[in-house]
C-alpha positions as CSV (number, residue, x, y, z in Angstrom):
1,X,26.1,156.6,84.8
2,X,27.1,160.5,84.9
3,X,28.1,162.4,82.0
4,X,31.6,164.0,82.2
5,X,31.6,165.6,78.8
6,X,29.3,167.2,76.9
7,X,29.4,169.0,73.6
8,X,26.4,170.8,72.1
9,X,26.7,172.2,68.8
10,X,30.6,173.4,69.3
11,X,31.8,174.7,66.3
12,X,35.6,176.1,66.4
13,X,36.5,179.0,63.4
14,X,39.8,180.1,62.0
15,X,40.6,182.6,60.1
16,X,43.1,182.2,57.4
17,X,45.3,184.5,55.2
18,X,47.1,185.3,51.7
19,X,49.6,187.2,53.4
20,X,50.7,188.8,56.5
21,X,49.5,191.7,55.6
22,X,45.7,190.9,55.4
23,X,46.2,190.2,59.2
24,X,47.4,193.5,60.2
25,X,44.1,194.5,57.5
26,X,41.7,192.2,59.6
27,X,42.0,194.0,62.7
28,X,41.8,197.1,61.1
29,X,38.6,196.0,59.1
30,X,36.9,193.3,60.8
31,X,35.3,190.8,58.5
32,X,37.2,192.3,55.7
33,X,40.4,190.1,54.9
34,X,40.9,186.5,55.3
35,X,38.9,183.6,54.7
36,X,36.9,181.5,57.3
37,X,38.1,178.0,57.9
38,X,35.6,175.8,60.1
39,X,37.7,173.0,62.0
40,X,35.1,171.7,63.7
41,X,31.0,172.5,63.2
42,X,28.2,171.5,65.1
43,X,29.7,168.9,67.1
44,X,27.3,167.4,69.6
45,X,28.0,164.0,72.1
46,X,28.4,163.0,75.4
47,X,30.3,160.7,77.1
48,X,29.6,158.6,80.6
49,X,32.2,158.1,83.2
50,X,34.1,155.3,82.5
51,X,34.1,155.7,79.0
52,X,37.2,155.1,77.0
53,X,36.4,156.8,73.1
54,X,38.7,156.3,69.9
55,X,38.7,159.6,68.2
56,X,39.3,157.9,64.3
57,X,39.7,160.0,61.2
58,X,41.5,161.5,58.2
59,X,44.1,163.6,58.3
60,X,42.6,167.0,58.9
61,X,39.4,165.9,60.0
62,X,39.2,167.6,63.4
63,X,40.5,165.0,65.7
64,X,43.2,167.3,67.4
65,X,41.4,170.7,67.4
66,X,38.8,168.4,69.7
67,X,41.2,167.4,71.8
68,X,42.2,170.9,72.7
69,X,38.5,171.4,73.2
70,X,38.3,169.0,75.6
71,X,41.7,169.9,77.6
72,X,40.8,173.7,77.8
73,X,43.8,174.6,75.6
74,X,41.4,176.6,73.1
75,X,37.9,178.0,73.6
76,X,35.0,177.1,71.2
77,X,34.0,179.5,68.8
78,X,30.0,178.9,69.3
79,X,28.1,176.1,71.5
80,X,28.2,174.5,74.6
81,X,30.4,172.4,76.4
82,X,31.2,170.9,79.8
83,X,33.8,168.9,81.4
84,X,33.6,167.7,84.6
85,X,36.7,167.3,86.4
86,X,40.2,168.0,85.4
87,X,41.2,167.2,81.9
88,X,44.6,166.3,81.1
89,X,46.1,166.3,77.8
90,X,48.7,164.2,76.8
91,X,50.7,164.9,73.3
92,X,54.0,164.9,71.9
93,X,55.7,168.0,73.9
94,X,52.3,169.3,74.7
95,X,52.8,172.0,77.5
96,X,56.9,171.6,78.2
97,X,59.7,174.3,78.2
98,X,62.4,173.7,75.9
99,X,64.3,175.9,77.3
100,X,64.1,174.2,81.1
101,X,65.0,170.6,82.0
102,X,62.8,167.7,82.3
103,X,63.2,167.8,86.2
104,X,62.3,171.7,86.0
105,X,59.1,171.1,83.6
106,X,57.9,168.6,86.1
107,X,57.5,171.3,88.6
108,X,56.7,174.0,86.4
109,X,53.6,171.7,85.0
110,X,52.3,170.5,88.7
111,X,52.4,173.9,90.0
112,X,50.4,175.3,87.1
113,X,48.1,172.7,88.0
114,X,47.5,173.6,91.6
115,X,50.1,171.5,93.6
116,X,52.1,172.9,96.3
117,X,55.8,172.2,96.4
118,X,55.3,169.3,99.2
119,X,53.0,167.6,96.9
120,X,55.5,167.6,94.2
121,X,58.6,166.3,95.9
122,X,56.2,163.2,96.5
123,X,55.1,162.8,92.8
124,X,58.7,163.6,91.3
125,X,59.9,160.0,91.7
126,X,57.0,158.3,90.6
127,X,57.1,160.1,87.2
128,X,60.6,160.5,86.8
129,X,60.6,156.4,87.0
130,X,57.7,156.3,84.9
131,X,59.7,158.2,82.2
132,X,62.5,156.1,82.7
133,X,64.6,158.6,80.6
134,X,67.8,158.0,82.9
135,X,70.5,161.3,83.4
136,X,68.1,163.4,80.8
137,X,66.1,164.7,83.3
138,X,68.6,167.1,84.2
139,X,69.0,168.0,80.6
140,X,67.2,171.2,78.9
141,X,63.9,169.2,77.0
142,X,65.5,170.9,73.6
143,X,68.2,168.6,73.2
144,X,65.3,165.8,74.0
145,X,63.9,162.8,71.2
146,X,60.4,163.0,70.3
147,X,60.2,160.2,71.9
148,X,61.7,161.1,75.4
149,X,59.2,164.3,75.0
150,X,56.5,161.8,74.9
151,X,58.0,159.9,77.8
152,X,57.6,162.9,80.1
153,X,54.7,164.1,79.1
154,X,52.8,161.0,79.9
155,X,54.6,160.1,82.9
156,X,53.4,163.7,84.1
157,X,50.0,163.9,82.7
158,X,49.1,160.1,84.3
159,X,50.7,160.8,87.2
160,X,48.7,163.8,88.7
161,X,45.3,161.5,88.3
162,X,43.2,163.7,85.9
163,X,39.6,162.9,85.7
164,X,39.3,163.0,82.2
165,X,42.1,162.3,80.0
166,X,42.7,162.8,76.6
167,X,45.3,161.0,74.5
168,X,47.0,162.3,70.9
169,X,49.2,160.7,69.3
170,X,51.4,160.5,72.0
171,X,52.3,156.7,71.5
172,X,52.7,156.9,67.8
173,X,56.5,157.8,68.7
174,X,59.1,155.5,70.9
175,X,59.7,152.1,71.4
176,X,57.3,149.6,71.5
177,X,57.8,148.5,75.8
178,X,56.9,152.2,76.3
179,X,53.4,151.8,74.6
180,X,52.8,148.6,76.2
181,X,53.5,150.3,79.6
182,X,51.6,153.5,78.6
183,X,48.5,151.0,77.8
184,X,49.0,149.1,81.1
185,X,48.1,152.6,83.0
186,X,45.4,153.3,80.6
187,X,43.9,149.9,81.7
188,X,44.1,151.6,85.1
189,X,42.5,154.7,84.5
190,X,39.9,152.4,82.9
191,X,39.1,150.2,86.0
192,X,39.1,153.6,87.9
193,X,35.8,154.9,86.1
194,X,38.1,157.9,83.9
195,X,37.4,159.2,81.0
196,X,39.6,159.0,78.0
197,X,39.6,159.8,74.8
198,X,42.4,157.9,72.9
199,X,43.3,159.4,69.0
200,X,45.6,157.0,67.4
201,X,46.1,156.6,63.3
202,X,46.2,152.7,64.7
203,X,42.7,151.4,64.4
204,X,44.7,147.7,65.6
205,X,45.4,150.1,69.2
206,X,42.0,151.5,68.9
207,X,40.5,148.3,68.8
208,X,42.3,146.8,71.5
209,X,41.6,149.5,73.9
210,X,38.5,151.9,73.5
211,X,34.6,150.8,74.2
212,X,33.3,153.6,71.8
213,X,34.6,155.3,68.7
214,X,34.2,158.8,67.3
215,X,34.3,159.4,63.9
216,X,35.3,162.7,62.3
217,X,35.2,163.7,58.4
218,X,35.4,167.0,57.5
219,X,34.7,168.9,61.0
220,X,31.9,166.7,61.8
221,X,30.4,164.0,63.6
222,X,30.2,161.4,61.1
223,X,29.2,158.4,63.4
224,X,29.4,157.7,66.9
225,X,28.4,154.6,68.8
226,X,29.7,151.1,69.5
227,X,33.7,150.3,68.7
228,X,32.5,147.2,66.6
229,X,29.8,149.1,64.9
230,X,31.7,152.5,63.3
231,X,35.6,151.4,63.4
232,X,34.1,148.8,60.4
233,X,32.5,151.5,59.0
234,X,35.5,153.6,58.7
235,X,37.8,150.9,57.5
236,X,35.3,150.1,54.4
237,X,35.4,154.3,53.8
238,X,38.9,154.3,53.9
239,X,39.4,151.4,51.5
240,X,36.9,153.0,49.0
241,X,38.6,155.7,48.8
242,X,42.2,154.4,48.0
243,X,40.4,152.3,45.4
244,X,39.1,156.2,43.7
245,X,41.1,157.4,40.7
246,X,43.1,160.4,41.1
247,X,40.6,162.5,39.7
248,X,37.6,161.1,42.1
249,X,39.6,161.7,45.0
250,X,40.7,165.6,43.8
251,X,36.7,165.9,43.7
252,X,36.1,164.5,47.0
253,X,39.0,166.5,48.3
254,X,37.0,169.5,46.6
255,X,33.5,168.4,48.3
256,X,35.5,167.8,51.9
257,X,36.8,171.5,51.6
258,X,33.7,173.2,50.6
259,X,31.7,171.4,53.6
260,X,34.3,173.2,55.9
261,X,33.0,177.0,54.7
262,X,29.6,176.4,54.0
263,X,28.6,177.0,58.0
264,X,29.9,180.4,57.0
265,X,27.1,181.1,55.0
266,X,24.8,179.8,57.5
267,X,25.7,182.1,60.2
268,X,25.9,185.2,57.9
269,X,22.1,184.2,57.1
270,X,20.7,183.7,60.4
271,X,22.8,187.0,60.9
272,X,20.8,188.6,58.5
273,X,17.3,186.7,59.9
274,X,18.5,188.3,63.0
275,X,18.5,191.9,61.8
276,X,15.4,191.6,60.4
277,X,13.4,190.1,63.3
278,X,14.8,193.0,66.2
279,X,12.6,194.8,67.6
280,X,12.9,198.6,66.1
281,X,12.9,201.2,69.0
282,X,10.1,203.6,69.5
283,X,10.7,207.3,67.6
284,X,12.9,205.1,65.2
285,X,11.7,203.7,61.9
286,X,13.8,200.5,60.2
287,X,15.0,203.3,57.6
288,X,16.7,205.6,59.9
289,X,18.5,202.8,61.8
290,X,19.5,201.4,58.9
291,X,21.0,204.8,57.6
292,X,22.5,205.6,60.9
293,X,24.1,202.4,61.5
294,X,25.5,202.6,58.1
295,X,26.9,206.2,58.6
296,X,28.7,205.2,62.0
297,X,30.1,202.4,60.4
298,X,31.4,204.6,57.0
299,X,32.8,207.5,59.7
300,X,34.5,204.3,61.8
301,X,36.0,203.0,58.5
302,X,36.8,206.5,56.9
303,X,38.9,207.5,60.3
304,X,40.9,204.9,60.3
305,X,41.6,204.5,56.7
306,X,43.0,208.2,56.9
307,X,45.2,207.3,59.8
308,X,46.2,203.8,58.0
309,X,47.0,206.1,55.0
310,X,48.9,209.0,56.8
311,X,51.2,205.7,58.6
312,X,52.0,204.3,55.4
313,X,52.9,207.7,53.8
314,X,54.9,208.9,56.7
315,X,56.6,205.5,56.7
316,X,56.9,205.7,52.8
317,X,58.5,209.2,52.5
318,X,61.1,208.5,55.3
319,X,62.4,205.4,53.1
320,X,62.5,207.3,50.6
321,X,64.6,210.1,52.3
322,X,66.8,208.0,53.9
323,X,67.8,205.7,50.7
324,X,66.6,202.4,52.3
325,X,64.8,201.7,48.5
326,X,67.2,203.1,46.6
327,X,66.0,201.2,42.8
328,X,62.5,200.9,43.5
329,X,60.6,200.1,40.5
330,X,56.8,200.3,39.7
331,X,55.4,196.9,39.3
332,X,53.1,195.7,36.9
333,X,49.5,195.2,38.8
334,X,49.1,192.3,36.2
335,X,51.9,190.7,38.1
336,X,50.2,191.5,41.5
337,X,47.0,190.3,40.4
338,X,48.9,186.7,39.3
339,X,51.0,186.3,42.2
340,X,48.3,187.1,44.7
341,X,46.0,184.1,42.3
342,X,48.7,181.9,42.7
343,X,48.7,182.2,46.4
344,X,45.6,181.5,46.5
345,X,45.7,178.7,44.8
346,X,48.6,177.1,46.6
347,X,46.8,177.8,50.1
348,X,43.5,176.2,48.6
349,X,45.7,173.6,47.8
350,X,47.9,173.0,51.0
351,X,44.1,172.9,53.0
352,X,42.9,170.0,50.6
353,X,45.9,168.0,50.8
354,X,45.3,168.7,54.9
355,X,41.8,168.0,54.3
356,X,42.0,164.2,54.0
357,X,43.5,161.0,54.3
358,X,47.3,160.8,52.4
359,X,48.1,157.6,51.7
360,X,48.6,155.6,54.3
361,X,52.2,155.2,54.5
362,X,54.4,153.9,58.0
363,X,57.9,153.9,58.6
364,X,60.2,151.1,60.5
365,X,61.0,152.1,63.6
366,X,63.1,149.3,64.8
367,X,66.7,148.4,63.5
368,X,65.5,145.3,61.2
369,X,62.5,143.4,60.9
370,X,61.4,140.3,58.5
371,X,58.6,140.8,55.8
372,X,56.3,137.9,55.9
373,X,54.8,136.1,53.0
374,X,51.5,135.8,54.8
375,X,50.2,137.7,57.8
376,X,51.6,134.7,60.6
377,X,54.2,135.3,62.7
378,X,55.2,131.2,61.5
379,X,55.1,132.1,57.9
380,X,57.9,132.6,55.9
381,X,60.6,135.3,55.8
382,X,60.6,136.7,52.3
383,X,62.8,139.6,52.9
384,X,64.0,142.5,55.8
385,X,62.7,146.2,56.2
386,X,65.5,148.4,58.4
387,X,64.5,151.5,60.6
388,X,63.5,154.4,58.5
389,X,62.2,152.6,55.6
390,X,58.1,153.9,54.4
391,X,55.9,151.6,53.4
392,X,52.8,152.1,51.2
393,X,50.2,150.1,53.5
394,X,47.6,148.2,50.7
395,X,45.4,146.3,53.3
396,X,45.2,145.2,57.2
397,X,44.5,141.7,58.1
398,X,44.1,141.0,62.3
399,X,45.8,137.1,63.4
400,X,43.4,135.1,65.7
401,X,44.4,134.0,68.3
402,X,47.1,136.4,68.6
403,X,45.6,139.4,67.7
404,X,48.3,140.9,65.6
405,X,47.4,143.2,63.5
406,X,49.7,143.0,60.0
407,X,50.1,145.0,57.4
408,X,49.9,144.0,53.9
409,X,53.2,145.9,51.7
410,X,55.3,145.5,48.7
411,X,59.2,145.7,49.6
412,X,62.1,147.4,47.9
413,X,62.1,144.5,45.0
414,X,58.3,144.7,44.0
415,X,57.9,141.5,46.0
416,X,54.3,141.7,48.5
417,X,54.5,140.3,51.4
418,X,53.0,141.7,55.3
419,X,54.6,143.0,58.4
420,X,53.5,144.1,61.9
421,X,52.0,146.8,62.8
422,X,53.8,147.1,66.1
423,X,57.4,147.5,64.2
424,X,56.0,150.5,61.7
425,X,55.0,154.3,62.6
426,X,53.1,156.9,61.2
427,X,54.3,160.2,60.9
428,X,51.5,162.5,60.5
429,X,53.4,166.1,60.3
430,X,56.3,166.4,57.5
431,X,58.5,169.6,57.7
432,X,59.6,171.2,54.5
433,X,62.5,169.4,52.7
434,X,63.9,172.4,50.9
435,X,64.6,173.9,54.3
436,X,66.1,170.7,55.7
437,X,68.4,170.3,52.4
438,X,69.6,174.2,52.6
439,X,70.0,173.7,56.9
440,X,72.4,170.4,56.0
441,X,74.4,171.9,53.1
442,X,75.5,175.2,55.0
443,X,76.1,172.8,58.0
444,X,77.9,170.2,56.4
445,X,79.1,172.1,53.2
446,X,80.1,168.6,51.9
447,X,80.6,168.0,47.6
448,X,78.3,167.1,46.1
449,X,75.9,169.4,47.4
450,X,72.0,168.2,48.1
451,X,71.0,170.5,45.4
452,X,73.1,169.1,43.0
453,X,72.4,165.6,44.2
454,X,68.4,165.5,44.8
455,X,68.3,166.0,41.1
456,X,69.6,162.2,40.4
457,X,66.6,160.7,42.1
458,X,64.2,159.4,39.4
459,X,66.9,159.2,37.3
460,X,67.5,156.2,34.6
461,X,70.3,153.8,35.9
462,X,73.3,155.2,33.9
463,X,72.1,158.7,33.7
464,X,73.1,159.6,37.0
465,X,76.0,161.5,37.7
466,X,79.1,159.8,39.4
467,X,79.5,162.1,42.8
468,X,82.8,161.3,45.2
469,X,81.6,159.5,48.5
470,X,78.4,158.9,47.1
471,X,76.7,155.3,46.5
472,X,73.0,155.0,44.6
473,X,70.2,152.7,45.3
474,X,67.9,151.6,42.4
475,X,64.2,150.4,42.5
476,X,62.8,149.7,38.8
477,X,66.3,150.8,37.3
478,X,65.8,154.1,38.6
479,X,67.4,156.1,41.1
480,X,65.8,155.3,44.8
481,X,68.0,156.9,47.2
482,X,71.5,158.4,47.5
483,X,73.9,157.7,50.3
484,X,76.8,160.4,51.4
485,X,79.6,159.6,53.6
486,X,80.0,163.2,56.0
487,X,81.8,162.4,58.9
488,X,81.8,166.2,59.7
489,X,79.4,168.8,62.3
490,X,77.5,166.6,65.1
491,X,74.4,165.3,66.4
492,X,73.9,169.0,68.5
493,X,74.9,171.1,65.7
494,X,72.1,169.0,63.2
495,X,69.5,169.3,65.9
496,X,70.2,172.9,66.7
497,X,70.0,173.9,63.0
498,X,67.0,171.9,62.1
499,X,64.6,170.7,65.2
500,X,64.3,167.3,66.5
501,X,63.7,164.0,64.0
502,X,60.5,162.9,64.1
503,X,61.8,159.1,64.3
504,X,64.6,158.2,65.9
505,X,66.3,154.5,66.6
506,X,69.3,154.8,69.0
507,X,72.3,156.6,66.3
508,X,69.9,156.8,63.3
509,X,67.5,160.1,62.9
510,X,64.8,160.2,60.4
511,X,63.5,163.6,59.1
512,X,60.3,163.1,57.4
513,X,60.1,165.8,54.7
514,X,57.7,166.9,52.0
515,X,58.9,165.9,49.1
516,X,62.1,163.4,50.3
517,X,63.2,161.6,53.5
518,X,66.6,162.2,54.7
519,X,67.6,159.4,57.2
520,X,71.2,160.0,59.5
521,X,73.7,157.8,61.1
522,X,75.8,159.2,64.2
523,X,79.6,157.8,64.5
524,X,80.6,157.0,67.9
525,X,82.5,160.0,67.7
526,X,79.1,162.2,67.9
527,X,79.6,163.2,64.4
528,X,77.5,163.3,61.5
529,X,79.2,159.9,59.8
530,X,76.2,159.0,56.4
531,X,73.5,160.8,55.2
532,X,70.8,159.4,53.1
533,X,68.2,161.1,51.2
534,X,65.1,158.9,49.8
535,X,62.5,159.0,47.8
536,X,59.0,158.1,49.7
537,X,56.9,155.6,49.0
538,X,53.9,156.3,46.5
């Protein structure tokens, strides 16, 4: 069989930042400002026509920044790598215009890709059907569902017959007849001899359709082989590590993070090995280079320091003159020194909570579904899960001869019991709550106000405060969720002001935030009609 894609060693650096400012210093001062962050390092496999390769791992582990390896959308940073054939990359919104229509992207995406305006008339119905996204596709990809985007990205991206085609994520969103029909052309590409590489937090999906498996932790290959030899592998990792304490999984976090620098020290040695080993240049002892080198390099520095410093004054003494800092104040350089720790530590933070697996927690994305008392679709209904509802997942149990995969859960009343894992999602990407509360507050400008009413969540029953329009939800006698009637501002307005939801079930939107979910109902009217803000499942 012929190899299609090869990696050697590929290793792919970032650099990353206090401040804005330490950008602006980087260029100035190479090497000087910002820490390195390796996403990937040293990867190294191949993979034979015909393949089809799960790409598992934690959040954070790699799996995307390979993907864009593989598609061409960013170079390596070191190593080797070749792809045979064109690769085609297929994501949520990956590569479409917001700003044109779904009909317009179409065109805009085949003729990027080398087709003439013939050949696209003839493709347009076949993926226009195979998004099956009715009157949209005359409508700007902004006012789109994530799901829809997904729709016409894969309809495009399978429909131009790449020779190597890499999947991310892209049926983690949508209805569940989508996925099956996205699958049935995978199963196509398959029998074709293509390549694909198929990332999905589904192992139950992975299992079903890939041959091989790749296994990422921390930037690197961690396994690769057989599906039935490293997917059982991963799953026995992944339940050892929700068995850790808190504090054992803060110190793996810690180990995970330092692997993902330490390459840095490896290059700046073999940099150093380097220097050492050149050849030194006739008439020219390894003293004087040295010297010279270093005196270039002071002059280089000292030159642009002065112009850096004659900006900045210029800039400084013109504010001054022309009262834009009118009550400036000296500031202590204790303060500095603590804010600039602090932010430090929160980014040091924010890359270890990207680092590795969260807890594996899925949301319904169908209007109601039963909770089993055993993982059988005969068993028992003990209870019902409704769209937007997250559920901490606790274990995964596949039915013979069905080959369900269900998911074991504890409901709303502390009651365990198992659902499928073809009704549940998992959002990988949160946005920032605070934002989402201020956005919906200045749009809806409703009483009681989000920041008055967040608050109540945790709270004792009895201890909350009685808000107009506004009905609590308890778990353990404590405050759960809060639901507000609105019926004010519409569905355009909310999407305008805070991006699309990442889950959406015909009227109902779910915005996965940080700290808190906010789940809401359109009216037939197109107006805002409830809002709902709940806590997430821990």
């Amino acid at each position: 069989m012929s190899q299609t894609v090869i990696f050697k060693n590929v290793t792919k650096k970032y650099k990353m930042y206090n401040k804005n400012s330490e950008k602006l210093l980087d260029i100035v001062f190479p090497d000087g400002y910002g820490e390195d962050f390796y996403a990937l390092q040293n990867i190294s496999f191949t993979a034979e026509k015909g393949d089809v390769i799960g790409i598992i791992g934690v959040n954070g582990a790699g799996k995307s920044t390979l993907s864009n390896l593989i598609t061409g959308v960013i170079p390596p940073t070191s190593g080797e790598m070749e792809i045979k054939g064109q690769a085609s990359l297929i994501a949520i919104a990956s590569g479409l215009d917001n700003k044109l229509t779904g009909r317009e992207n179409i065109e805009l995406k085949c003729l990027m890709l080398g087709f003439n305006k013939a050949e696209i008339r003839e493709l347009m119905p076949e993926i226009i059907e195979f998004a099956d996204i009715g009157k949209f596709i005359d409508q700007p990809v902004k006012s789109y569902s994530s799901g829809m985007k997904s729709r016409l990205g894969f309809a495009i991206s399978v429909n131009i017959d790449p020779d190597v085609l890499v999947i991310d994520e892209a049926l983690s969103v949508g209805d569940q007849t989508f996925a099956d029909k996205c699958l049935d052309k995978m199963n196509e590409f398959k029998e074709k001899g293509k390549t694909i590489f198929f990332i999905s937090h589904s192992i139950g999906q992975v299992k079903k359709f890939c041959q091989k498996a790749l296994w990422l932790e921390a930037g690197e290959v961690r396994a690769y082989g057989a599906i039935g030899e490293i997917v059982p592998m991963y799953e026995r990792f992944l339940k050892e590590f929700k068995a850790m304490s808190k504090e054992d999984q803060k110190n793996f976090k810690q180990l995970v993070l330092e692997k993902r620098s330490k390459l840095r020290e490896q290059e700046s040695q073999t940099l150093e090995l380097n220097e050492q080993d050149e050849k030194i240049p006739r008439k020219q002892t390894r003293t004087n280079r040295k010297r010279n080198k270093g005196i270039i390099r002071l002059a280089k520095r000292i030159i642009v320091s002065l112009i850096v410093f004659t900006g900045l004054l210029g800039g400084a003494a013109y504010a001054v003159k022309s009262g834009l800092f009118p009550d400036m104040k000296s500031t202590d350089k204790s303060d500095e020194t603590d804010r600039e720790e602090l932010a430090q530590k929160q980014q040091a933070e924010e890359i270890n909570d990207k680092t590795i697996e969260e807890p594996d927690i899925r949301y319904i994305n169908v209007e109601k579904a039963n909770i089993r008392t055993q993982p059988d679709i005969n068993s028992q209904s003990n209870g019902m899960a409704v769209f937007g509802e997250g559920y901490l997942i606790q274990d995964l149990q596949q039915e013979t001869p069905n080959s369900v995969e269900w998911l074991k859960i504890t409901d709303k009343e502390g009651r365990e019991g198992w659902i499928s894992s073809k009704i549940v999602t998992l959002i990988p990407d949160e946005i920032n709550g605070q934002e989402v509360s201020d956005k919906i507050d200045e749009l809806i400008g409703f009483i009681p106000a989000l920041s008055e009413a967040i608050p109540m969540l945790g709270k004792q029953k009895g201890e909350e405060e009685p808000f107009n329009y506004t009905e609590y939800k308890y778990q353990n006698d404590k405050v759960s969720e809060f639901t507000i009637l609105v019926s004010d501002s519409s569905e355009y307005e909310l999407v305008n002001a805070i991006g699309e939801p990442q889950l959406r079930f015909g009227n109902i939107l779910l915005y996965h935030g940080s700290d808190y979910d906010f789940i809401i109902t359109i009216g037939d009217g197109g107006l805002i009609n409830t809002l709902t803000v709940a806590n997430q499942p821990s």
